[in-house]
mmCIF file of C-alpha atoms and ligand atoms in Angstrom:
data_model
loop_
_atom_site.group_PDB
_atom_site.id
_atom_site.type_symbol
_atom_site.label_atom_id
_atom_site.label_comp_id
_atom_site.label_asym_id
_atom_site.label_seq_id
_atom_site.Cartn_x
_atom_site.Cartn_y
_atom_site.Cartn_z
ATOM 1 C CA MET A 8 -25.175 164.520 -4.125
ATOM 2 C CA THR A 9 -28.546 162.740 -4.186
ATOM 3 C CA ASN A 10 -29.251 159.082 -4.855
ATOM 4 C CA SER A 11 -31.239 157.967 -7.876
ATOM 5 C CA LEU A 12 -34.731 156.662 -7.348
ATOM 6 C CA ASP A 13 -34.735 152.937 -6.538
ATOM 7 C CA VAL A 14 -37.099 151.997 -9.360
ATOM 8 C CA GLU A 15 -36.922 148.253 -8.721
ATOM 9 C CA TRP A 16 -38.021 148.732 -5.091
ATOM 10 C CA VAL A 17 -41.037 150.664 -6.359
ATOM 11 C CA ARG A 18 -41.850 148.177 -9.161
ATOM 12 C CA ALA A 19 -41.708 145.271 -6.689
ATOM 13 C CA ARG A 20 -44.488 146.920 -4.670
ATOM 14 C CA LEU A 21 -46.691 147.734 -7.653
ATOM 15 C CA PRO A 22 -47.021 144.425 -9.511
ATOM 16 C CA GLY A 23 -48.710 144.659 -12.884
ATOM 17 C CA ARG A 24 -48.146 148.383 -13.257
ATOM 18 C CA ARG A 25 -46.047 149.834 -16.068
ATOM 19 C CA LEU A 26 -43.545 152.298 -14.627
ATOM 20 C CA GLU A 27 -41.210 154.147 -16.961
ATOM 21 C CA TYR A 28 -38.219 155.792 -15.318
ATOM 22 C CA LEU A 29 -36.214 158.552 -16.995
ATOM 23 C CA ALA A 30 -33.002 160.074 -15.676
ATOM 24 C CA THR A 31 -33.906 163.324 -17.409
ATOM 25 C CA THR A 32 -36.696 164.578 -19.618
ATOM 26 C CA SER A 33 -38.226 167.837 -20.705
ATOM 27 C CA SER A 34 -41.553 167.059 -18.986
ATOM 28 C CA THR A 35 -43.095 163.777 -17.947
ATOM 29 C CA MET A 36 -46.394 165.201 -19.277
ATOM 30 C CA MET A 37 -45.094 164.812 -22.827
ATOM 31 C CA ASP A 38 -43.770 161.300 -22.224
ATOM 32 C CA ALA A 39 -47.031 160.136 -20.647
ATOM 33 C CA GLU A 40 -49.068 161.779 -23.407
ATOM 34 C CA ALA A 41 -47.044 159.862 -26.017
ATOM 35 C CA LEU A 42 -47.684 156.586 -24.157
ATOM 36 C CA ALA A 43 -51.398 157.409 -23.896
ATOM 37 C CA ARG A 44 -51.579 158.025 -27.658
ATOM 38 C CA GLU A 45 -49.891 154.632 -28.229
ATOM 39 C CA GLY A 46 -52.716 153.069 -26.193
ATOM 40 C CA CYS A 47 -50.904 152.225 -22.954
ATOM 41 C CA ALA A 48 -52.897 150.807 -20.056
ATOM 42 C CA GLY A 49 -54.511 153.072 -17.487
ATOM 43 C CA GLY A 50 -52.267 153.457 -14.451
ATOM 44 C CA THR A 51 -49.095 153.643 -16.554
ATOM 45 C CA VAL A 52 -46.728 156.083 -14.902
ATOM 46 C CA VAL A 53 -43.675 158.010 -16.047
ATOM 47 C CA VAL A 54 -41.265 159.192 -13.351
ATOM 48 C CA ALA A 55 -38.248 161.370 -13.950
ATOM 49 C CA GLU A 56 -35.232 162.222 -11.838
ATOM 50 C CA GLU A 57 -35.280 165.731 -13.287
ATOM 51 C CA GLN A 58 -37.248 167.794 -15.795
ATOM 52 C CA THR A 59 -35.630 170.489 -17.883
ATOM 53 C CA THR A 60 -38.936 172.237 -18.679
ATOM 54 C CA GLY A 61 -41.336 171.021 -15.976
ATOM 55 C CA ARG A 62 -44.802 172.472 -16.518
ATOM 56 C CA GLY A 63 -47.229 173.916 -14.006
ATOM 57 C CA ARG A 64 -50.765 175.209 -14.370
ATOM 58 C CA LEU A 65 -51.598 178.487 -16.093
ATOM 59 C CA GLY A 66 -48.467 178.384 -18.249
ATOM 60 C CA ARG A 67 -46.144 178.426 -15.256
ATOM 61 C CA SER A 68 -43.001 176.299 -14.992
ATOM 62 C CA TRP A 69 -42.404 173.658 -12.310
ATOM 63 C CA HIS A 70 -39.078 173.781 -10.529
ATOM 64 C CA SER A 71 -37.675 170.242 -11.010
ATOM 65 C CA GLU A 72 -34.292 170.022 -9.300
ATOM 66 C CA SER A 73 -32.580 166.728 -10.052
ATOM 67 C CA GLY A 74 -33.083 164.008 -7.430
ATOM 68 C CA ALA A 75 -34.870 166.306 -4.985
ATOM 69 C CA GLY A 76 -38.516 165.872 -5.960
ATOM 70 C CA LEU A 77 -41.079 163.432 -7.207
ATOM 71 C CA TYR A 78 -42.002 164.271 -10.798
ATOM 72 C CA ALA A 79 -44.597 161.849 -12.134
ATOM 73 C CA SER A 80 -47.284 161.717 -14.811
ATOM 74 C CA ILE A 81 -49.936 159.025 -14.716
ATOM 75 C CA VAL A 82 -52.197 157.964 -17.562
ATOM 76 C CA LEU A 83 -55.783 157.626 -16.313
ATOM 77 C CA ARG A 84 -58.477 155.836 -18.246
ATOM 78 C CA LEU A 85 -61.588 156.441 -16.202
ATOM 79 C CA PRO A 86 -65.181 155.741 -17.256
ATOM 80 C CA LEU A 87 -66.162 159.362 -16.641
ATOM 81 C CA PRO A 88 -67.422 162.156 -18.910
ATOM 82 C CA VAL A 89 -64.951 164.936 -19.652
ATOM 83 C CA SER A 90 -67.186 167.264 -17.594
ATOM 84 C CA HIS A 91 -65.847 165.432 -14.519
ATOM 85 C CA LEU A 92 -62.286 166.627 -15.123
ATOM 86 C CA PRO A 93 -62.417 169.232 -12.303
ATOM 87 C CA LEU A 94 -63.556 166.474 -9.932
ATOM 88 C CA VAL A 95 -60.618 164.310 -11.007
ATOM 89 C CA THR A 96 -58.281 167.181 -10.117
ATOM 90 C CA LEU A 97 -59.863 167.430 -6.661
ATOM 91 C CA ALA A 98 -59.629 163.642 -6.195
ATOM 92 C CA LEU A 99 -55.936 163.751 -7.099
ATOM 93 C CA GLY A 100 -55.334 166.496 -4.553
ATOM 94 C CA LEU A 101 -56.980 164.344 -1.900
ATOM 95 C CA ALA A 102 -54.849 161.378 -2.988
ATOM 96 C CA THR A 103 -51.679 163.462 -2.729
ATOM 97 C CA VAL A 104 -52.547 164.689 0.766
ATOM 98 C CA GLU A 105 -53.378 161.137 1.861
ATOM 99 C CA ALA A 106 -50.131 159.758 0.452
ATOM 100 C CA ILE A 107 -48.015 162.469 2.095
ATOM 101 C CA ALA A 108 -49.708 161.754 5.440
ATOM 102 C CA LEU A 109 -49.154 157.996 5.101
ATOM 103 C CA ALA A 110 -45.544 158.236 3.971
ATOM 104 C CA THR A 111 -44.330 161.112 6.153
ATOM 105 C CA GLY A 112 -46.916 161.753 8.884
ATOM 106 C CA LEU A 113 -47.308 165.353 7.688
ATOM 107 C CA GLY A 114 -50.780 166.924 7.502
ATOM 108 C CA CYS A 115 -51.349 169.184 4.487
ATOM 109 C CA ASP A 116 -53.966 171.693 3.390
ATOM 110 C CA LEU A 117 -55.491 171.948 -0.097
ATOM 111 C CA ARG A 118 -55.953 175.210 -1.969
ATOM 112 C CA TRP A 119 -58.516 174.922 -4.731
ATOM 113 C CA PRO A 120 -58.094 173.489 -7.218
ATOM 114 C CA ASN A 121 -54.754 171.785 -7.049
ATOM 115 C CA ASP A 122 -52.229 173.187 -4.589
ATOM 116 C CA VAL A 123 -51.029 171.063 -1.686
ATOM 117 C CA LEU A 124 -49.812 173.264 1.141
ATOM 118 C CA VAL A 125 -47.898 172.989 4.369
ATOM 119 C CA GLY A 126 -49.055 176.050 6.256
ATOM 120 C CA ASN A 127 -49.136 178.751 3.587
ATOM 121 C CA ARG A 128 -46.395 177.255 1.443
ATOM 122 C CA LYS A 129 -46.858 174.951 -1.513
ATOM 123 C CA CYS A 130 -45.235 171.516 -1.383
ATOM 124 C CA ALA A 131 -47.019 169.829 -4.302
ATOM 125 C CA GLY A 132 -49.068 170.629 -7.376
ATOM 126 C CA ILE A 133 -51.271 168.770 -9.811
ATOM 127 C CA LEU A 134 -51.836 169.297 -13.517
ATOM 128 C CA VAL A 135 -54.495 167.320 -15.391
ATOM 129 C CA GLU A 136 -54.695 167.278 -19.184
ATOM 130 C CA ALA A 137 -57.190 165.509 -21.441
ATOM 131 C CA HIS A 138 -55.849 163.681 -24.502
ATOM 132 C CA ASP A 139 -58.443 161.880 -26.630
ATOM 133 C CA ASP A 140 -59.828 159.119 -24.413
ATOM 134 C CA ALA A 141 -57.234 159.433 -21.633
ATOM 135 C CA LEU A 142 -56.287 161.894 -18.932
ATOM 136 C CA VAL A 143 -52.677 162.595 -18.046
ATOM 137 C CA ALA A 144 -52.255 163.590 -14.411
ATOM 138 C CA GLY A 145 -48.961 165.256 -13.553
ATOM 139 C CA ILE A 146 -47.967 165.468 -9.922
ATOM 140 C CA GLY A 147 -44.941 167.289 -8.631
ATOM 141 C CA ILE A 148 -43.961 166.959 -4.970
ATOM 142 C CA ASN A 149 -41.160 168.972 -3.399
ATOM 143 C CA MET A 150 -39.522 166.285 -1.287
ATOM 144 C CA ASN A 151 -35.930 166.898 -0.307
ATOM 145 C CA HIS A 152 -35.291 170.375 -1.662
ATOM 146 C CA GLU A 153 -33.285 172.494 0.747
ATOM 147 C CA ARG A 154 -33.887 175.793 -1.013
ATOM 148 C CA PHE A 155 -35.866 177.220 -3.895
ATOM 149 C CA PRO A 156 -34.968 179.792 -6.536
ATOM 150 C CA GLU A 157 -36.845 182.986 -7.309
ATOM 151 C CA PRO A 158 -39.727 183.365 -8.042
ATOM 152 C CA VAL A 159 -40.955 180.545 -5.774
ATOM 153 C CA ARG A 160 -38.528 181.081 -2.887
ATOM 154 C CA ASP A 161 -41.121 182.724 -0.653
ATOM 155 C CA VAL A 162 -44.088 180.519 -1.512
ATOM 156 C CA ALA A 163 -42.656 176.982 -1.788
ATOM 157 C CA THR A 164 -41.504 174.432 0.744
ATOM 158 C CA SER A 165 -40.451 170.788 0.706
ATOM 159 C CA LEU A 166 -41.395 167.830 2.867
ATOM 160 C CA LYS A 167 -37.828 167.774 4.179
ATOM 161 C CA LEU A 168 -37.964 171.432 5.206
ATOM 162 C CA ALA A 169 -41.397 170.872 6.785
ATOM 163 C CA THR A 170 -40.506 167.732 8.746
ATOM 164 C CA GLY A 171 -36.828 168.348 9.422
ATOM 165 C CA ARG A 172 -35.714 165.102 7.814
ATOM 166 C CA ALA A 173 -35.138 163.639 4.353
ATOM 167 C CA GLN A 174 -38.110 161.689 3.004
ATOM 168 C CA SER A 175 -38.172 158.564 0.866
ATOM 169 C CA ARG A 176 -39.324 159.296 -2.669
ATOM 170 C CA GLU A 177 -39.871 155.578 -3.246
ATOM 171 C CA ARG A 178 -42.262 155.198 -0.304
ATOM 172 C CA LEU A 179 -44.175 158.298 -1.283
ATOM 173 C CA LEU A 180 -44.447 157.211 -4.922
ATOM 174 C CA VAL A 181 -45.941 153.842 -3.920
ATOM 175 C CA ALA A 182 -48.327 155.529 -1.467
ATOM 176 C CA LEU A 183 -49.289 158.112 -4.102
ATOM 177 C CA LEU A 184 -50.129 155.604 -6.836
ATOM 178 C CA GLU A 185 -52.144 153.491 -4.412
ATOM 179 C CA ALA A 186 -53.996 156.558 -3.122
ATOM 180 C CA ILE A 187 -54.754 157.676 -6.694
ATOM 181 C CA ASP A 188 -56.248 154.239 -7.403
ATOM 182 C CA ARG A 189 -58.429 154.541 -4.275
ATOM 183 C CA LYS A 190 -59.624 158.115 -4.852
ATOM 184 C CA THR A 191 -60.359 157.701 -8.559
ATOM 185 C CA ALA A 192 -62.252 154.462 -7.806
ATOM 186 C CA LEU A 193 -64.220 156.366 -5.162
ATOM 187 C CA LEU A 194 -65.106 159.048 -7.709
ATOM 188 C CA VAL A 195 -66.194 156.470 -10.297
ATOM 189 C CA GLU A 196 -68.090 154.210 -7.898
ATOM 190 C CA ALA A 197 -69.481 156.518 -5.213
ATOM 191 C CA GLY A 198 -69.986 159.600 -7.387
ATOM 192 C CA THR A 199 -69.008 163.220 -7.261
ATOM 193 C CA GLY A 200 -70.665 164.110 -3.936
ATOM 194 C CA VAL A 201 -68.210 162.042 -1.937
ATOM 195 C CA ILE A 202 -65.173 163.759 -3.478
ATOM 196 C CA LEU A 203 -66.779 167.204 -3.088
ATOM 197 C CA GLY A 204 -67.447 166.444 0.573
ATOM 198 C CA GLU A 205 -63.956 165.115 1.248
ATOM 199 C CA PHE A 206 -62.328 168.070 -0.482
ATOM 200 C CA THR A 207 -64.503 170.541 1.401
ATOM 201 C CA ARG A 208 -63.481 168.977 4.719
ATOM 202 C CA ALA A 209 -59.791 168.736 3.789
ATOM 203 C CA SER A 210 -59.356 172.289 2.485
ATOM 204 C CA SER A 211 -59.305 175.488 4.522
ATOM 205 C CA TYR A 212 -59.979 177.410 1.304
ATOM 206 C CA VAL A 213 -63.450 176.162 0.382
ATOM 207 C CA HIS A 214 -65.519 178.163 2.884
ATOM 208 C CA GLY A 215 -65.138 181.610 4.393
ATOM 209 C CA ARG A 216 -61.669 182.374 3.113
ATOM 210 C CA ARG A 217 -60.722 185.851 1.904
ATOM 211 C CA VAL A 218 -58.959 185.388 -1.413
ATOM 212 C CA MET A 219 -57.839 187.068 -4.582
ATOM 213 C CA VAL A 220 -58.491 185.150 -7.783
ATOM 214 C CA GLU A 221 -56.772 185.718 -11.103
ATOM 215 C CA ASP A 222 -58.950 184.040 -13.710
ATOM 216 C CA GLY A 223 -57.706 184.985 -17.180
ATOM 217 C CA ALA A 224 -58.095 188.732 -17.487
ATOM 218 C CA ARG A 225 -60.356 188.872 -14.390
ATOM 219 C CA ARG A 226 -58.965 189.747 -10.981
ATOM 220 C CA LEU A 227 -61.522 189.260 -8.225
ATOM 221 C CA THR A 228 -61.432 189.593 -4.474
ATOM 222 C CA GLY A 229 -63.980 188.174 -2.079
ATOM 223 C CA SER A 230 -64.804 185.293 0.261
ATOM 224 C CA THR A 231 -65.158 181.655 -0.720
ATOM 225 C CA GLU A 232 -68.615 180.081 -0.380
ATOM 226 C CA GLY A 233 -68.092 176.416 -1.239
ATOM 227 C CA LEU A 234 -67.929 174.265 -4.352
ATOM 228 C CA ASP A 235 -70.650 173.798 -6.936
ATOM 229 C CA ALA A 236 -71.710 170.356 -8.155
ATOM 230 C CA SER A 237 -69.059 170.387 -10.893
ATOM 231 C CA GLY A 238 -66.239 171.141 -8.470
ATOM 232 C CA PHE A 239 -65.885 174.826 -9.331
ATOM 233 C CA LEU A 240 -65.222 177.393 -6.593
ATOM 234 C CA ILE A 241 -67.993 179.791 -5.556
ATOM 235 C CA LEU A 242 -66.796 183.283 -4.660
ATOM 236 C CA ARG A 243 -68.845 186.074 -3.064
ATOM 237 C CA THR A 244 -67.055 189.076 -4.498
ATOM 238 C CA ASP A 245 -66.559 192.251 -2.514
ATOM 239 C CA ASP A 246 -69.324 193.971 -4.510
ATOM 240 C CA GLY A 247 -71.776 191.247 -3.412
ATOM 241 C CA ALA A 248 -71.945 189.297 -6.689
ATOM 242 C CA ARG A 249 -71.663 185.519 -6.897
ATOM 243 C CA ALA A 250 -68.832 184.415 -9.190
ATOM 244 C CA LEU A 251 -68.067 180.881 -10.291
ATOM 245 C CA ILE A 252 -64.338 180.308 -10.609
ATOM 246 C CA LEU A 253 -63.654 177.784 -13.349
ATOM 247 C CA SER A 254 -59.887 177.989 -13.282
ATOM 248 C CA GLY A 255 -57.267 180.474 -12.225
ATOM 249 C CA GLY A 256 -54.971 181.099 -9.331
ATOM 250 C CA VAL A 257 -56.314 181.595 -5.798
ATOM 251 C CA ARG A 258 -54.244 183.582 -3.332
ATOM 252 C CA PRO A 259 -55.012 184.246 0.331
ATOM 253 C CA LEU A 260 -55.843 187.755 1.525
ATOM 254 C CA GLU A 261 -55.777 188.958 5.079
ATOM 255 C CA ALA A 262 -59.134 188.358 6.809
HETATM 256 C C1 LIG B 23 -49.057 173.221 -10.580
HETATM 257 O O1 LIG B 23 -49.204 173.271 -9.360
HETATM 258 O O2 LIG B 23 -48.979 174.253 -11.257
HETATM 259 C C2 LIG B 23 -48.961 171.873 -11.232
HETATM 260 C C3 LIG B 23 -47.559 171.333 -11.165
HETATM 261 C C4 LIG B 23 -47.408 169.980 -11.821
HETATM 262 C C5 LIG B 23 -45.958 169.546 -11.879
HETATM 263 C C6 LIG B 23 -45.823 168.129 -12.351
HETATM 264 S S1 LIG B 23 -44.179 167.502 -12.144
HETATM 265 C C7 LIG B 23 -44.595 166.099 -13.072
HETATM 266 C C8 LIG B 23 -45.439 166.590 -14.237
HETATM 267 N N1 LIG B 23 -44.579 167.037 -15.315
HETATM 268 C C9 LIG B 23 -44.701 168.344 -15.523
HETATM 269 O O3 LIG B 23 -44.069 168.981 -16.398
HETATM 270 N N2 LIG B 23 -45.594 168.868 -14.691
HETATM 271 C C10 LIG B 23 -46.156 167.879 -13.807
#
């Protein structure tokens, strides 16, 4: 039996922010999108105890066990062109890693573009969607899960499994929203180079990593060679060509 999120504790630490809490929903992405279309303020966040059809990238689902994870979607209204959307995704990954470190002491890796890893296992993921003049950023963090179902059993972990103790979802939610404010402000004010540099330093996947990439119908293998100015991944394929990965799933290969 898990406790419900202490929403009032969180609201008390985030004065002025609209925080909608739902015991259950299909996906917080849909709830936040509806609020964005109604014209809600930037920073508005929807948090759910469970999602019945949590969504991941590339049409995947997001395992959303009740009370075990942090399932949040945040409406962002940033003065940035839509071409900066990949950079926003990278900034949100950095924010998630920073928040996890602050709230739990755990150091995480980032796998381009949006996977937060402990070792080789995924503990959090980020999904960014554009809706008219707003972005909706969905963040799922596996917090106190003790096990995972197929098909993610062998590739997922939780902060509890990684640290050996239950973690406070409230503390992490506050740290996450504050870190998102900091990283998106950095992107807007300091420009893309700072986020590209931070991501490159924080991720073991950006340089010299043997990977397999599934990008639509393409399946490529090669070694990573950095990020381009838009935040896309540069891959030197095994036949010597240079490929720019715009989206898709990146998986590690043996060196
Ligand atoms: C991914 O790694 O594929 C992205 C996962 C994003 C999951 C979060 S949980 C909160 C929000 N609501 C959803 O349905 N998805 C995102």
